[in-house]
mmCIF file of C-alpha atoms in Angstrom:
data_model
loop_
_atom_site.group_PDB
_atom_site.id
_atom_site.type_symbol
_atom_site.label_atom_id
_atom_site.label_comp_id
_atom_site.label_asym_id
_atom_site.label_seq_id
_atom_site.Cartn_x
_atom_site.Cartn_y
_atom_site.Cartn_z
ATOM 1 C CA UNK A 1348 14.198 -7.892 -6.303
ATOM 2 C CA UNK A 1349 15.078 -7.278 -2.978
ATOM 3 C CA UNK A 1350 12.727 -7.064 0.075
ATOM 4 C CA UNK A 1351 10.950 -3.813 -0.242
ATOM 5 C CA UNK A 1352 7.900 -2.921 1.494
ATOM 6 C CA UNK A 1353 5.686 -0.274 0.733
ATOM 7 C CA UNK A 1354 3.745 1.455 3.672
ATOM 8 C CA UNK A 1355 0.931 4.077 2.607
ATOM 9 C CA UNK A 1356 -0.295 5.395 5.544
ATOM 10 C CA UNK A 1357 -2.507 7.630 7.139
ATOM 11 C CA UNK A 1358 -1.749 9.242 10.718
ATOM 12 C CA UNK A 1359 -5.618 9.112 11.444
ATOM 13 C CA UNK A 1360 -6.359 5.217 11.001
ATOM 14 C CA UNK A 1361 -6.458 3.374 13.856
ATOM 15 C CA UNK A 1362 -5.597 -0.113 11.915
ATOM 16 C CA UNK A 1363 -2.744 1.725 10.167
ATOM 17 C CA UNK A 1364 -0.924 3.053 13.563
ATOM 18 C CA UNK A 1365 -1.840 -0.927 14.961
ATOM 19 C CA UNK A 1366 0.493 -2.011 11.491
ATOM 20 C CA UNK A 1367 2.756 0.708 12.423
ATOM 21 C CA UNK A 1368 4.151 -0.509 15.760
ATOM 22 C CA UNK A 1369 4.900 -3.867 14.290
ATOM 23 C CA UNK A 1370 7.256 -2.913 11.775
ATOM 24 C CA UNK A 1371 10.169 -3.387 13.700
ATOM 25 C CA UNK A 1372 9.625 -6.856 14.392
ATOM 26 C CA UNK A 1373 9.042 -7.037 10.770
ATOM 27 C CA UNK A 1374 12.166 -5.556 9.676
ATOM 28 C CA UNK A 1375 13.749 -7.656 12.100
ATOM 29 C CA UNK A 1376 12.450 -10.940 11.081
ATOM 30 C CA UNK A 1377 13.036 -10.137 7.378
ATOM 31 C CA UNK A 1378 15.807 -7.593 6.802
ATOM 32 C CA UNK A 1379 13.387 -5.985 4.712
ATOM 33 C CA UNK A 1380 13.270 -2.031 3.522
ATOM 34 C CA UNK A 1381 10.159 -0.086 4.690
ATOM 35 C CA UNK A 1382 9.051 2.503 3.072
ATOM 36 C CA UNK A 1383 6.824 4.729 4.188
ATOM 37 C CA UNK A 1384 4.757 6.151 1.778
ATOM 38 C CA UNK A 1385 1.898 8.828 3.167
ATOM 39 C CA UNK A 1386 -1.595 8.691 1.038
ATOM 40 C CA UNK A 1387 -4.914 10.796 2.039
ATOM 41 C CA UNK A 1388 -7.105 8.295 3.059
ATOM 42 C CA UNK A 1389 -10.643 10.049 2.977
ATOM 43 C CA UNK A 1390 -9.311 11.153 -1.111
ATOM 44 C CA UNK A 1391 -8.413 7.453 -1.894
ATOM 45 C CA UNK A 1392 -12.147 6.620 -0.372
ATOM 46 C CA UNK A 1393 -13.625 9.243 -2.754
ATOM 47 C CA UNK A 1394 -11.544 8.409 -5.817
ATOM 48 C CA UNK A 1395 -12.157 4.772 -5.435
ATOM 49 C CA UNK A 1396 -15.714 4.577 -4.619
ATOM 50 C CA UNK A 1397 -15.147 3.111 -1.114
ATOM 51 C CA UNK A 1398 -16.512 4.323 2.325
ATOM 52 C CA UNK A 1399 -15.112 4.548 5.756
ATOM 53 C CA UNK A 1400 -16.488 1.760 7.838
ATOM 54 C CA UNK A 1401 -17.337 4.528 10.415
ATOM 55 C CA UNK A 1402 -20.328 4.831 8.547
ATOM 56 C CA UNK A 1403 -21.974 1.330 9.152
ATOM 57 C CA UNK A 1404 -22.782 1.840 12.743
ATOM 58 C CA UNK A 1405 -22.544 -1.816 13.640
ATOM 59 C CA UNK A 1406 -19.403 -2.220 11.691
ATOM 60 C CA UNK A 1407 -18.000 1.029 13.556
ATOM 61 C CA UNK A 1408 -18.669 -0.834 16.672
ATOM 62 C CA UNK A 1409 -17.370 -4.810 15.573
ATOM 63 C CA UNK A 1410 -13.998 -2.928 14.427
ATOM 64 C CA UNK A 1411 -13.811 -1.174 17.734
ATOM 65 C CA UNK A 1412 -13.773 -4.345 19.655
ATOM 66 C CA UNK A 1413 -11.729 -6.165 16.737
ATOM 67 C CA UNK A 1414 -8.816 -3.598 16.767
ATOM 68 C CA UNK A 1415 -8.566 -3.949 20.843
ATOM 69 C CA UNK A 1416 -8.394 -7.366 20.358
ATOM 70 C CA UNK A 1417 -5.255 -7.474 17.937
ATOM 71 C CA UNK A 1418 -3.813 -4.826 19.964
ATOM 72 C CA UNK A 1419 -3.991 -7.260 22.738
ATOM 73 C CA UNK A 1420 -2.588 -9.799 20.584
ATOM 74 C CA UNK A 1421 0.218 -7.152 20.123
ATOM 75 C CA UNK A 1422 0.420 -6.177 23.294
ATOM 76 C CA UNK A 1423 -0.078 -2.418 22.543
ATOM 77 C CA UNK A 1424 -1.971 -0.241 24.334
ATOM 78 C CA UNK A 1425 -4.598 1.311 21.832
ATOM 79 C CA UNK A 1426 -6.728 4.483 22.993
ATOM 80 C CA UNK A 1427 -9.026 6.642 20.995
ATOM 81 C CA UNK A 1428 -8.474 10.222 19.470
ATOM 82 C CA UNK A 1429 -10.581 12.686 20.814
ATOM 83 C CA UNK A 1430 -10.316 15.165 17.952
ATOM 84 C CA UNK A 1431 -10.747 12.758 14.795
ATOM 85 C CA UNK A 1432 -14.096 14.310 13.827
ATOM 86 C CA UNK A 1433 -12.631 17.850 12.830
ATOM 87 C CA UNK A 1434 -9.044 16.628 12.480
ATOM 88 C CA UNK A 1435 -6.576 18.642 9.215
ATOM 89 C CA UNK A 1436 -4.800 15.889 8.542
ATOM 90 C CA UNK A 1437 -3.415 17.268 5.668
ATOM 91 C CA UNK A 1438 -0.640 19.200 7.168
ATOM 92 C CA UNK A 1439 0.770 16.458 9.575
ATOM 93 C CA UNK A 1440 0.528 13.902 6.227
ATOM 94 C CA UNK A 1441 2.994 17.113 3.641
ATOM 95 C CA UNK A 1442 5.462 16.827 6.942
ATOM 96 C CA UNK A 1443 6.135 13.088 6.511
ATOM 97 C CA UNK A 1444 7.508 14.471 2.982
ATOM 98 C CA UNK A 1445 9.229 17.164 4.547
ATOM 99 C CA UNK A 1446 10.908 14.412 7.022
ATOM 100 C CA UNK A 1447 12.053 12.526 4.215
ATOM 101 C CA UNK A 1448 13.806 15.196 2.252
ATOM 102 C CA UNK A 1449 15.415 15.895 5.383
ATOM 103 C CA UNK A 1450 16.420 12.359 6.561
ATOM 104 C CA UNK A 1451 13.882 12.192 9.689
ATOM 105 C CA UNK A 1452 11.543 10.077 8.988
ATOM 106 C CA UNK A 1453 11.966 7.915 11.747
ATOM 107 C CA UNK A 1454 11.378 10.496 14.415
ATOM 108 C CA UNK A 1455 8.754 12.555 12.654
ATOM 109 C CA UNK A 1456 6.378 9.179 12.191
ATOM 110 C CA UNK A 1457 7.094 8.534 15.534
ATOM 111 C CA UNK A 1458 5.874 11.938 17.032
ATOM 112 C CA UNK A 1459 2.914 11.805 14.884
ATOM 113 C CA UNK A 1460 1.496 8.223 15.547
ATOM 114 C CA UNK A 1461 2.392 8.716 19.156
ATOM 115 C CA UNK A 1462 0.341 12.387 18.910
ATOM 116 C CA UNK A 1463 -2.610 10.850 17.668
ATOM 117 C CA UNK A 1464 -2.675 7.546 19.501
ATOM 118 C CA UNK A 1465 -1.039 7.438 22.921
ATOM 119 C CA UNK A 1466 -1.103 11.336 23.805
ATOM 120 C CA UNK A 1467 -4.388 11.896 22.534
ATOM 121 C CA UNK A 1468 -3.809 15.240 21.080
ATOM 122 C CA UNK A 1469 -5.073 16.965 17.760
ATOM 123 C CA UNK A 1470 -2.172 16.652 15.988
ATOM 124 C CA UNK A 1471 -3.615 18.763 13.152
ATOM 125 C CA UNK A 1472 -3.516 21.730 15.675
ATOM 126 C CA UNK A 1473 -0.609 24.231 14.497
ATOM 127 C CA UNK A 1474 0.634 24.887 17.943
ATOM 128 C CA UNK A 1475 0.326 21.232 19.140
ATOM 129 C CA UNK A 1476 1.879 19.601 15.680
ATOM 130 C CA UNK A 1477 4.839 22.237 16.323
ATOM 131 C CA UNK A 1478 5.406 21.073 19.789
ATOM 132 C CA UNK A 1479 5.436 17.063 18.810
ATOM 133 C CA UNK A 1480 7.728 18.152 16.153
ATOM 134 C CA UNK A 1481 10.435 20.033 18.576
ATOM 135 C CA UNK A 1482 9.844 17.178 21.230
ATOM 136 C CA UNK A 1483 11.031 14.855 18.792
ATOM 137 C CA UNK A 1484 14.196 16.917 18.533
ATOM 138 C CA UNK A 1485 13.428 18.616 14.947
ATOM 139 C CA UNK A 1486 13.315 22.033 13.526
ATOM 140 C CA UNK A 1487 9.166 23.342 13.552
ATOM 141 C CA UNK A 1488 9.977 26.334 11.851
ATOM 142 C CA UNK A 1489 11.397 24.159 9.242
ATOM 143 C CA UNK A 1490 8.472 21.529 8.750
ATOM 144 C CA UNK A 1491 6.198 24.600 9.154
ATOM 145 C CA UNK A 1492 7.871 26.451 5.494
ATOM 146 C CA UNK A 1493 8.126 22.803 4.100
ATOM 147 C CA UNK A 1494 4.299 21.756 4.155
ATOM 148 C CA UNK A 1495 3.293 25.107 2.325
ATOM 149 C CA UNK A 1496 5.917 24.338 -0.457
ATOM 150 C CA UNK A 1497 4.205 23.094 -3.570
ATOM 151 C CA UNK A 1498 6.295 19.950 -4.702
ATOM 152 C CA UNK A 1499 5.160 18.851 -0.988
ATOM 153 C CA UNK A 1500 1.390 19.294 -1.485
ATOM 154 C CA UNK A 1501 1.491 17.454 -4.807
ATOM 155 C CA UNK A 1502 3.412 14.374 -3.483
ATOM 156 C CA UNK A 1503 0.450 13.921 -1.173
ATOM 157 C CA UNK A 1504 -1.701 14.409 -4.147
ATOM 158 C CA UNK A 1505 0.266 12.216 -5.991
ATOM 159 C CA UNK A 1506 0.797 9.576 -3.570
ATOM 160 C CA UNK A 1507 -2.900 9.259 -3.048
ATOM 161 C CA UNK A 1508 -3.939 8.681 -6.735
ATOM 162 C CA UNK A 1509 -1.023 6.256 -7.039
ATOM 163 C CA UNK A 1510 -2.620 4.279 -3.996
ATOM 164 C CA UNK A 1511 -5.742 4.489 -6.555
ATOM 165 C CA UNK A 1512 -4.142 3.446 -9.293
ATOM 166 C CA UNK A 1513 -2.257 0.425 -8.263
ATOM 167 C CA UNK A 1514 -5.434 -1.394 -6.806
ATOM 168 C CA UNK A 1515 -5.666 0.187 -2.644
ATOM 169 C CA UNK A 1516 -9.029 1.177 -1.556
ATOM 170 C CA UNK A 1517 -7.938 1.791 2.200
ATOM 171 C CA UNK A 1518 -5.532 2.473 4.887
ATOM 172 C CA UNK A 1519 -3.248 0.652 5.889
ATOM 173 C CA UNK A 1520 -2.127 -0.582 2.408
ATOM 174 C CA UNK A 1521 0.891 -2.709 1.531
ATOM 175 C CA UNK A 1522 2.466 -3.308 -2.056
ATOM 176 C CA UNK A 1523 5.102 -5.680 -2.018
ATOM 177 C CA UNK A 1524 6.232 -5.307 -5.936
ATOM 178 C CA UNK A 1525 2.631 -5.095 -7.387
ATOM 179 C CA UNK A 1526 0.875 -7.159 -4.809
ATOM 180 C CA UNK A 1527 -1.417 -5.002 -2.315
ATOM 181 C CA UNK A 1528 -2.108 -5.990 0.964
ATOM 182 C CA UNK A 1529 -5.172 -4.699 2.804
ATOM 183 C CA UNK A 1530 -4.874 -4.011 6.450
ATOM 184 C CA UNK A 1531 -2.531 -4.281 9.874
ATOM 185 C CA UNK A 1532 -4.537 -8.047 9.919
ATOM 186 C CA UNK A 1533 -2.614 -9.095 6.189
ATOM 187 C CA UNK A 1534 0.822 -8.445 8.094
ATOM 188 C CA UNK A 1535 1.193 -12.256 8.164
ATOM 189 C CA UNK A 1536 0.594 -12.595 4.346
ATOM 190 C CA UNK A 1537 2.848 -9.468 4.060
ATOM 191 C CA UNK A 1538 6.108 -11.000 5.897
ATOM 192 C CA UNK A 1539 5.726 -14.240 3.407
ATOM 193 C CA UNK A 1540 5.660 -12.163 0.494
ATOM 194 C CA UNK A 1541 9.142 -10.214 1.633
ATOM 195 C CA UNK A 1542 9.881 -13.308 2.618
ATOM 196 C CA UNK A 1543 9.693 -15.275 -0.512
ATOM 197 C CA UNK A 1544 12.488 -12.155 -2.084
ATOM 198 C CA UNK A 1545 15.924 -13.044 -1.823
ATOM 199 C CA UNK A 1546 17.041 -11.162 1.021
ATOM 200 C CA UNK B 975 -21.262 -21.576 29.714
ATOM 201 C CA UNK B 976 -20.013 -24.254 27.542
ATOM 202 C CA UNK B 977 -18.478 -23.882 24.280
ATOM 203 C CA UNK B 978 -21.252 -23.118 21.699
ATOM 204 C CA UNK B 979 -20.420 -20.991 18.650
ATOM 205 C CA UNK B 980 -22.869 -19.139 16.282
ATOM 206 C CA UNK B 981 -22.447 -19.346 12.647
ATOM 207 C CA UNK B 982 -24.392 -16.726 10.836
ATOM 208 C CA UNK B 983 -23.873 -17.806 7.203
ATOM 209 C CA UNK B 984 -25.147 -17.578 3.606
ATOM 210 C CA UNK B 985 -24.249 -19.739 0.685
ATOM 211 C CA UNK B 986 -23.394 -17.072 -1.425
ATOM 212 C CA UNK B 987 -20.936 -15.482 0.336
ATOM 213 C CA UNK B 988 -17.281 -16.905 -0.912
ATOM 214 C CA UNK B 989 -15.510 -15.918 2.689
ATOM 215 C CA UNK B 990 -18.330 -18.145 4.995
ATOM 216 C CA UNK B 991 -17.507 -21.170 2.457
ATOM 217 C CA UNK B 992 -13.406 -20.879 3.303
ATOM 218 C CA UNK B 993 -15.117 -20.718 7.200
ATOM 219 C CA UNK B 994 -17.285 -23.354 6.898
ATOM 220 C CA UNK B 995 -14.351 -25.487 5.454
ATOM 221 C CA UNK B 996 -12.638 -24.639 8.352
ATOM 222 C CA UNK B 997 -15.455 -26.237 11.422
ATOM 223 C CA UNK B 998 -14.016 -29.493 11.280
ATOM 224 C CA UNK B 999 -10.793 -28.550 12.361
ATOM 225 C CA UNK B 1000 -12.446 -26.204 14.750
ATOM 226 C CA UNK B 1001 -14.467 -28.773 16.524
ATOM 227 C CA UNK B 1002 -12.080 -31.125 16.835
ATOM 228 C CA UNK B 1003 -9.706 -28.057 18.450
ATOM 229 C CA UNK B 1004 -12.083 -27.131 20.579
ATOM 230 C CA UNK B 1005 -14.884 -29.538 21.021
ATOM 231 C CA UNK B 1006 -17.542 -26.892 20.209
ATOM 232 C CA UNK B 1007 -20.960 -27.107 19.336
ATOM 233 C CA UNK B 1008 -21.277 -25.038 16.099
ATOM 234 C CA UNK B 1009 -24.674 -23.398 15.793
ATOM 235 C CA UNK B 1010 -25.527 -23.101 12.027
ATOM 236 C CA UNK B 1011 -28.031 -20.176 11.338
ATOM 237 C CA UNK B 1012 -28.622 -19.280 7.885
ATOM 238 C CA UNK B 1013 -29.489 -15.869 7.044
ATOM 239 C CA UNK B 1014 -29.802 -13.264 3.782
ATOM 240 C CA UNK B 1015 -26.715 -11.631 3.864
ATOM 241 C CA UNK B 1016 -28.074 -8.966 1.281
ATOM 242 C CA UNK B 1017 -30.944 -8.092 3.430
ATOM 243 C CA UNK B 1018 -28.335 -7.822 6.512
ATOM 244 C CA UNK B 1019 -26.630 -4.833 4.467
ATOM 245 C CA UNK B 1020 -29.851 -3.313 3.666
ATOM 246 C CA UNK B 1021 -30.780 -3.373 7.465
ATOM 247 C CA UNK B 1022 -27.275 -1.924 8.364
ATOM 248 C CA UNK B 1023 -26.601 0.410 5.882
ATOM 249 C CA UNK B 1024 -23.718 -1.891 4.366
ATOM 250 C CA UNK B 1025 -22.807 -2.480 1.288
ATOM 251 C CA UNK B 1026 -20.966 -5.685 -0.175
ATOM 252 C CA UNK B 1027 -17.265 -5.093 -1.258
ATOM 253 C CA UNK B 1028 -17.986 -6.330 -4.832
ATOM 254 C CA UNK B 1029 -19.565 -2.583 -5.025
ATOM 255 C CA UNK B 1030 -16.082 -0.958 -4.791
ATOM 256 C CA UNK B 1031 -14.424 -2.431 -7.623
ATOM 257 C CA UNK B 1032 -10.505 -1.657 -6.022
ATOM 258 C CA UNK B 1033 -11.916 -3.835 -3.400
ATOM 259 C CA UNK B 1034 -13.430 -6.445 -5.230
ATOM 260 C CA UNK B 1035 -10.059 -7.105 -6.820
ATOM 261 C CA UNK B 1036 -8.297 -6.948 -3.632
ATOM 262 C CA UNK B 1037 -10.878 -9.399 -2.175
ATOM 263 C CA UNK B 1038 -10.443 -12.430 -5.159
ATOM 264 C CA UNK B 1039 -6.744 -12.204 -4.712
ATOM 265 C CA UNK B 1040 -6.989 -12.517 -0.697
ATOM 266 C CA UNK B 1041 -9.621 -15.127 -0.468
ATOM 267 C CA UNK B 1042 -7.041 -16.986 -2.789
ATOM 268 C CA UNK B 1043 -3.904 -17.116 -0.523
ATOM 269 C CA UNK B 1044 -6.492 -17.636 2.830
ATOM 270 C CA UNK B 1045 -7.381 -20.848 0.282
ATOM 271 C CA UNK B 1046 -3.908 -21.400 0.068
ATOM 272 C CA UNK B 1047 -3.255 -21.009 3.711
ATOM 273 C CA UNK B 1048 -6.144 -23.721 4.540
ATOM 274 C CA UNK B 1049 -4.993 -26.139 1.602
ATOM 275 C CA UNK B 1050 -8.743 -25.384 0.176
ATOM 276 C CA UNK B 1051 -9.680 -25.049 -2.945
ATOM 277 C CA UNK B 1052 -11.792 -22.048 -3.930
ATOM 278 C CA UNK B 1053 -13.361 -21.130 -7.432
ATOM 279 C CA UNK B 1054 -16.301 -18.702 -8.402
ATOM 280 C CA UNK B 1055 -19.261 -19.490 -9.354
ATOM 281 C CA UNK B 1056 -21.045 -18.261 -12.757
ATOM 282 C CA UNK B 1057 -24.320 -17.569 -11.163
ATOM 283 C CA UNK B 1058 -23.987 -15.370 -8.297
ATOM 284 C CA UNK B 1059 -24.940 -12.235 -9.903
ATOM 285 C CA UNK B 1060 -28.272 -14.108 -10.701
ATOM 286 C CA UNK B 1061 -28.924 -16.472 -8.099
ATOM 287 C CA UNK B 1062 -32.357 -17.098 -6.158
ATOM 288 C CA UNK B 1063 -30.639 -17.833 -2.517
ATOM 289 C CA UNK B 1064 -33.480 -17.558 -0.768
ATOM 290 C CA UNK B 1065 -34.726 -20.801 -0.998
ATOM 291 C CA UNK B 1066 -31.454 -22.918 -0.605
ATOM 292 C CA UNK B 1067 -31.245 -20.815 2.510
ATOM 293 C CA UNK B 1068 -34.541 -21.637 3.871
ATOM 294 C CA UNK B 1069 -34.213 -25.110 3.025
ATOM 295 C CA UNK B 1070 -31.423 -25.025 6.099
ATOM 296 C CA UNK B 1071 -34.221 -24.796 8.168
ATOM 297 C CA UNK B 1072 -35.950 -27.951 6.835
ATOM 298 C CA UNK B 1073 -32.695 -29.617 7.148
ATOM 299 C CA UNK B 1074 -32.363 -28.621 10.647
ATOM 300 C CA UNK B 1075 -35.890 -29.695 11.648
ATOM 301 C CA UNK B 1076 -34.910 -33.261 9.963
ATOM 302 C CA UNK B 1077 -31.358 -33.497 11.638
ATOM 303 C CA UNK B 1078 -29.822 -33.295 8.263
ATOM 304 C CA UNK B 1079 -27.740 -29.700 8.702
ATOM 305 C CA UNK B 1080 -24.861 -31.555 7.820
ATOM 306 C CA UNK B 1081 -25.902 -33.794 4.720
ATOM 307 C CA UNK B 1082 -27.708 -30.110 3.392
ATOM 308 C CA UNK B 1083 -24.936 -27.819 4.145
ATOM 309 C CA UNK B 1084 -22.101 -29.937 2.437
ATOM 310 C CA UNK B 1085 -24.258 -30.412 -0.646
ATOM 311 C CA UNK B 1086 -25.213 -26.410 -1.219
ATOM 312 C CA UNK B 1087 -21.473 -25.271 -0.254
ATOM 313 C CA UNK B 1088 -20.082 -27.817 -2.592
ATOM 314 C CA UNK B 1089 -22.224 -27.367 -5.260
ATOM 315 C CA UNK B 1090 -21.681 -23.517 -4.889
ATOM 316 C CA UNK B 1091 -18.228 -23.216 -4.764
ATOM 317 C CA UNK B 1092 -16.537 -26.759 -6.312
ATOM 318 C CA UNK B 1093 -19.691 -27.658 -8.746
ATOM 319 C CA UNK B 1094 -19.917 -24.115 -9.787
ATOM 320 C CA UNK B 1095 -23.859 -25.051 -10.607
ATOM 321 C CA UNK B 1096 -26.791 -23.168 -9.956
ATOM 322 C CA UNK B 1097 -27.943 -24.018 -6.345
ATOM 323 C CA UNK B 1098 -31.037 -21.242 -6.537
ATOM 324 C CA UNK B 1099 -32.689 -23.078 -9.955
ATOM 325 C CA UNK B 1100 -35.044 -25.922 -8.722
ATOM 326 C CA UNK B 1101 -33.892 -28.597 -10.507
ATOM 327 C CA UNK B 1102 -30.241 -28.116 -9.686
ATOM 328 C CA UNK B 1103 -30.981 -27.998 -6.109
ATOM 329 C CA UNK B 1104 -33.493 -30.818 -6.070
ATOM 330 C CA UNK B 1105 -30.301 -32.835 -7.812
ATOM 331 C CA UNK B 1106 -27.937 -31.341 -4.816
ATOM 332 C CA UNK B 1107 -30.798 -32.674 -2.817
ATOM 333 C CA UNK B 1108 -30.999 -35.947 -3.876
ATOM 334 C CA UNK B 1109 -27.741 -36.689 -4.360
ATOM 335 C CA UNK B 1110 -26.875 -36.146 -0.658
ATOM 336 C CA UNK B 1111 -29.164 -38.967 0.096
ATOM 337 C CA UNK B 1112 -32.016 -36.343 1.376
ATOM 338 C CA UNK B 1113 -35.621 -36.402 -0.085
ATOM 339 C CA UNK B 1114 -36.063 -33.530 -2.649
ATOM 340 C CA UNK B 1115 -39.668 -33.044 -2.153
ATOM 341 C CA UNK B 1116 -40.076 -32.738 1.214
ATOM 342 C CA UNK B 1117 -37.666 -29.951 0.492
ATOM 343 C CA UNK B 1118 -39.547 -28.558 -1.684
ATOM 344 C CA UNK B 1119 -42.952 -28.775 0.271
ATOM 345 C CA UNK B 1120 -40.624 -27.496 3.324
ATOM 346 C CA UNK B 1121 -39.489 -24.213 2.076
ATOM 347 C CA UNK B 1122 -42.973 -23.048 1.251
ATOM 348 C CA UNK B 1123 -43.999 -23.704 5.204
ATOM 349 C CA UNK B 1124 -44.759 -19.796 6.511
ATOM 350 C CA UNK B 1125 -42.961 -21.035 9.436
ATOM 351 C CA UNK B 1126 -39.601 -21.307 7.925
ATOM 352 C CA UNK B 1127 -40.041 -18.152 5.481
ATOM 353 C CA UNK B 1128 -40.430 -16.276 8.953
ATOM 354 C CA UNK B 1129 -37.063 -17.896 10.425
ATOM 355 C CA UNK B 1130 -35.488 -16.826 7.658
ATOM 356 C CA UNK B 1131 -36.309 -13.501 7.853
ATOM 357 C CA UNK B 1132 -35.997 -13.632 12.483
ATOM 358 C CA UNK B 1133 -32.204 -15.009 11.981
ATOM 359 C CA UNK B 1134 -31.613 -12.318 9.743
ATOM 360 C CA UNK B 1135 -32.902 -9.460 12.101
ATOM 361 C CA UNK B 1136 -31.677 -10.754 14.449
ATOM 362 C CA UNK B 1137 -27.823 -10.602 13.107
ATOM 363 C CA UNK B 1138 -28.420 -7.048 12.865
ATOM 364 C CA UNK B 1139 -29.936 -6.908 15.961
ATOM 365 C CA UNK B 1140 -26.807 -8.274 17.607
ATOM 366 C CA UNK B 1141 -24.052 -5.841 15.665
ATOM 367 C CA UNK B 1142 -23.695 -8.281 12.336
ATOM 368 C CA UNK B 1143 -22.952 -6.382 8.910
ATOM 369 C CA UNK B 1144 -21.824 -8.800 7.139
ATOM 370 C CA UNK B 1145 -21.794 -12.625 6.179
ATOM 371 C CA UNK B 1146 -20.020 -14.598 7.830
ATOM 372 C CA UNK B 1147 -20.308 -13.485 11.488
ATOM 373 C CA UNK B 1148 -19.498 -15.610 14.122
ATOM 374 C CA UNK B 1149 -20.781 -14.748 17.955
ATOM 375 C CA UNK B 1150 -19.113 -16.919 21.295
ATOM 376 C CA UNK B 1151 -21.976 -15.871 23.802
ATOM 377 C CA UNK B 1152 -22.840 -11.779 22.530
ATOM 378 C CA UNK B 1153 -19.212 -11.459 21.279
ATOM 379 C CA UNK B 1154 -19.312 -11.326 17.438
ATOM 380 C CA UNK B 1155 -16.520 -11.770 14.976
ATOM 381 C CA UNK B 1156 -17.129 -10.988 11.560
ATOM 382 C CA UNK B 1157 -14.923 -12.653 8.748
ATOM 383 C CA UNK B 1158 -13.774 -16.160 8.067
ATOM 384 C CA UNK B 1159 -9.986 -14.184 9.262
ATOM 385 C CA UNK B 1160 -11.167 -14.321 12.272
ATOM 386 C CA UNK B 1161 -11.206 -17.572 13.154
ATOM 387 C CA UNK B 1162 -8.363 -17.692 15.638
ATOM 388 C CA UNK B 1163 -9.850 -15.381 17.568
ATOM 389 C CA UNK B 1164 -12.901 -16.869 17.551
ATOM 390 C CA UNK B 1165 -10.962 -19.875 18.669
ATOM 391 C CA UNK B 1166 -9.496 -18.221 21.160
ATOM 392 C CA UNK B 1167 -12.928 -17.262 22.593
ATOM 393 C CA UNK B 1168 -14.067 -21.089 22.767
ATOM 394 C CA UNK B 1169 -10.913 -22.087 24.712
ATOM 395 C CA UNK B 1170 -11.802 -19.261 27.387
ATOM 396 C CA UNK B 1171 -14.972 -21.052 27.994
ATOM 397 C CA UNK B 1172 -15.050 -24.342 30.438
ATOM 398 C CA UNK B 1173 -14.563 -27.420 28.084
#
């Protein structure tokens, strides 16, 4: 088995875009494979039971402080996003399938983590998810016809009962064969596990 | 300001025993003062609106197999125990109060956690715990009488308000001065905190 990491992700989880910006690092430490595998996070919360911590106002506030902590630990600069309350996430989340058909995945992750968590904007905003995607040097039009395509909106569907299935509960998650990792703070038990794979 | 730490904490919860294991080392590190303040960690989610992970099965699952390679990490060894869904806490926790008035935190604390987690006994059934009692050189029934004192029902009940009152959610929660740190993961950080202060 070589060292393969699964990512499922979520564009609007603060924790997940922290795990994010230290895969490089990762990949360069192990040699390992990412991939990136995009999951609806509020449907994996309702299929599995779970609820977002936003909704324990004291544990809202403790992962607030916690999350600027490891992102000083990091050394990333971690903001807010202004429109999270009435975000569509849904559209930005089919493009990262659209990028992959298309070889891009790179860029269009980029684009959309940057979007939601150095720019600030409401990356679920046509007009504004159109103009991340042609600064990033890709085709709108083209991500525009690919998130309305039905194989698209089932492989988010898909993805996110799969998350379900195999044991996540959360964003970010991490399978490394059949072991899940919870969260950008299990990165450490994550890069033994690739580690422990020939390479 | 010197370097004091808070340890809000509950025998039951599997996460503050891996913590608690972990003090020694800390002091030594550091040179702290650790605080130990017992509290009901089930009336701390009813006061915050939280709920324990066991609720969310995913999660529960997820939880066993992490607290296993943080026992790993720490060289600790970490079992269940057969009682929990059962178990009276309340009075094991308020007897941390009688220990504390005696000077006998330490003596108390090391026989509950140990016969929680390594005897895998019954630490909430009378006899059991008068046994613990006893057999860590401390008298039983002053224990006994102690528990039933209004005085320490009350602290119970303050230490626990006042968790919440201060941002806790969960068990175990750590505070350096008003910071809190939740989670026996977030040690180093809480470490970290401790070194910032004057020695």
């Amino acid at each position: 088995m070589a060292r393969e990491l699964e990512f499922f992700f979520d564009f609007m989880s603060p924790p997940t875009y922290l795990a994010y910006t230290q895969m490089p690092g990762l990949i360069a430490r192990t040699g390992a494979t990412v991939r990136f595998r995009p999951m609806f996070t509020i449907g994996l919360l309702q299929l599995t039971g779970n609820r977002s911590p936003r909704e324990v106002p004291n544990k809202a506030r403790w992962m607030g402080a916690d999350l600027q902590r490891w992102a000083r630990r990091y050394g990333v600069a971690l903001g807010g996003n202004s429109h999270i309350d009435t975000l569509k996430i849904i559209p930005p989340l089919r493009g990262a399938f659209v990028a992959a058909g298309r070889g891009e995945t790179d860029a269009y992750l980029a684009a959309m983590f940057r979007g939601m968590w150095v720019e600030d904007v409401n990356i679920g905003e046509a007009a504004t998810w159109a103009r991340l995607i042609g600064g990033a040097g890709l085709d709108p039009d083209a991500y525009a016809a690919g998130v309305e395509r039905a194989e698209v909106k089932e492989a988010l569907r898909a993805n996110t009962q799969e998350a379900a299935d195999r044991g996540a509960f959360g964003a970010p998650s991490f399978f490394v064969g059949d072991e899940l990792f919870w969260g950008q703070d299990r990165l450490a038990f994550v890069e033994e596990a690739l580690m422990a794979l020939p390479a």
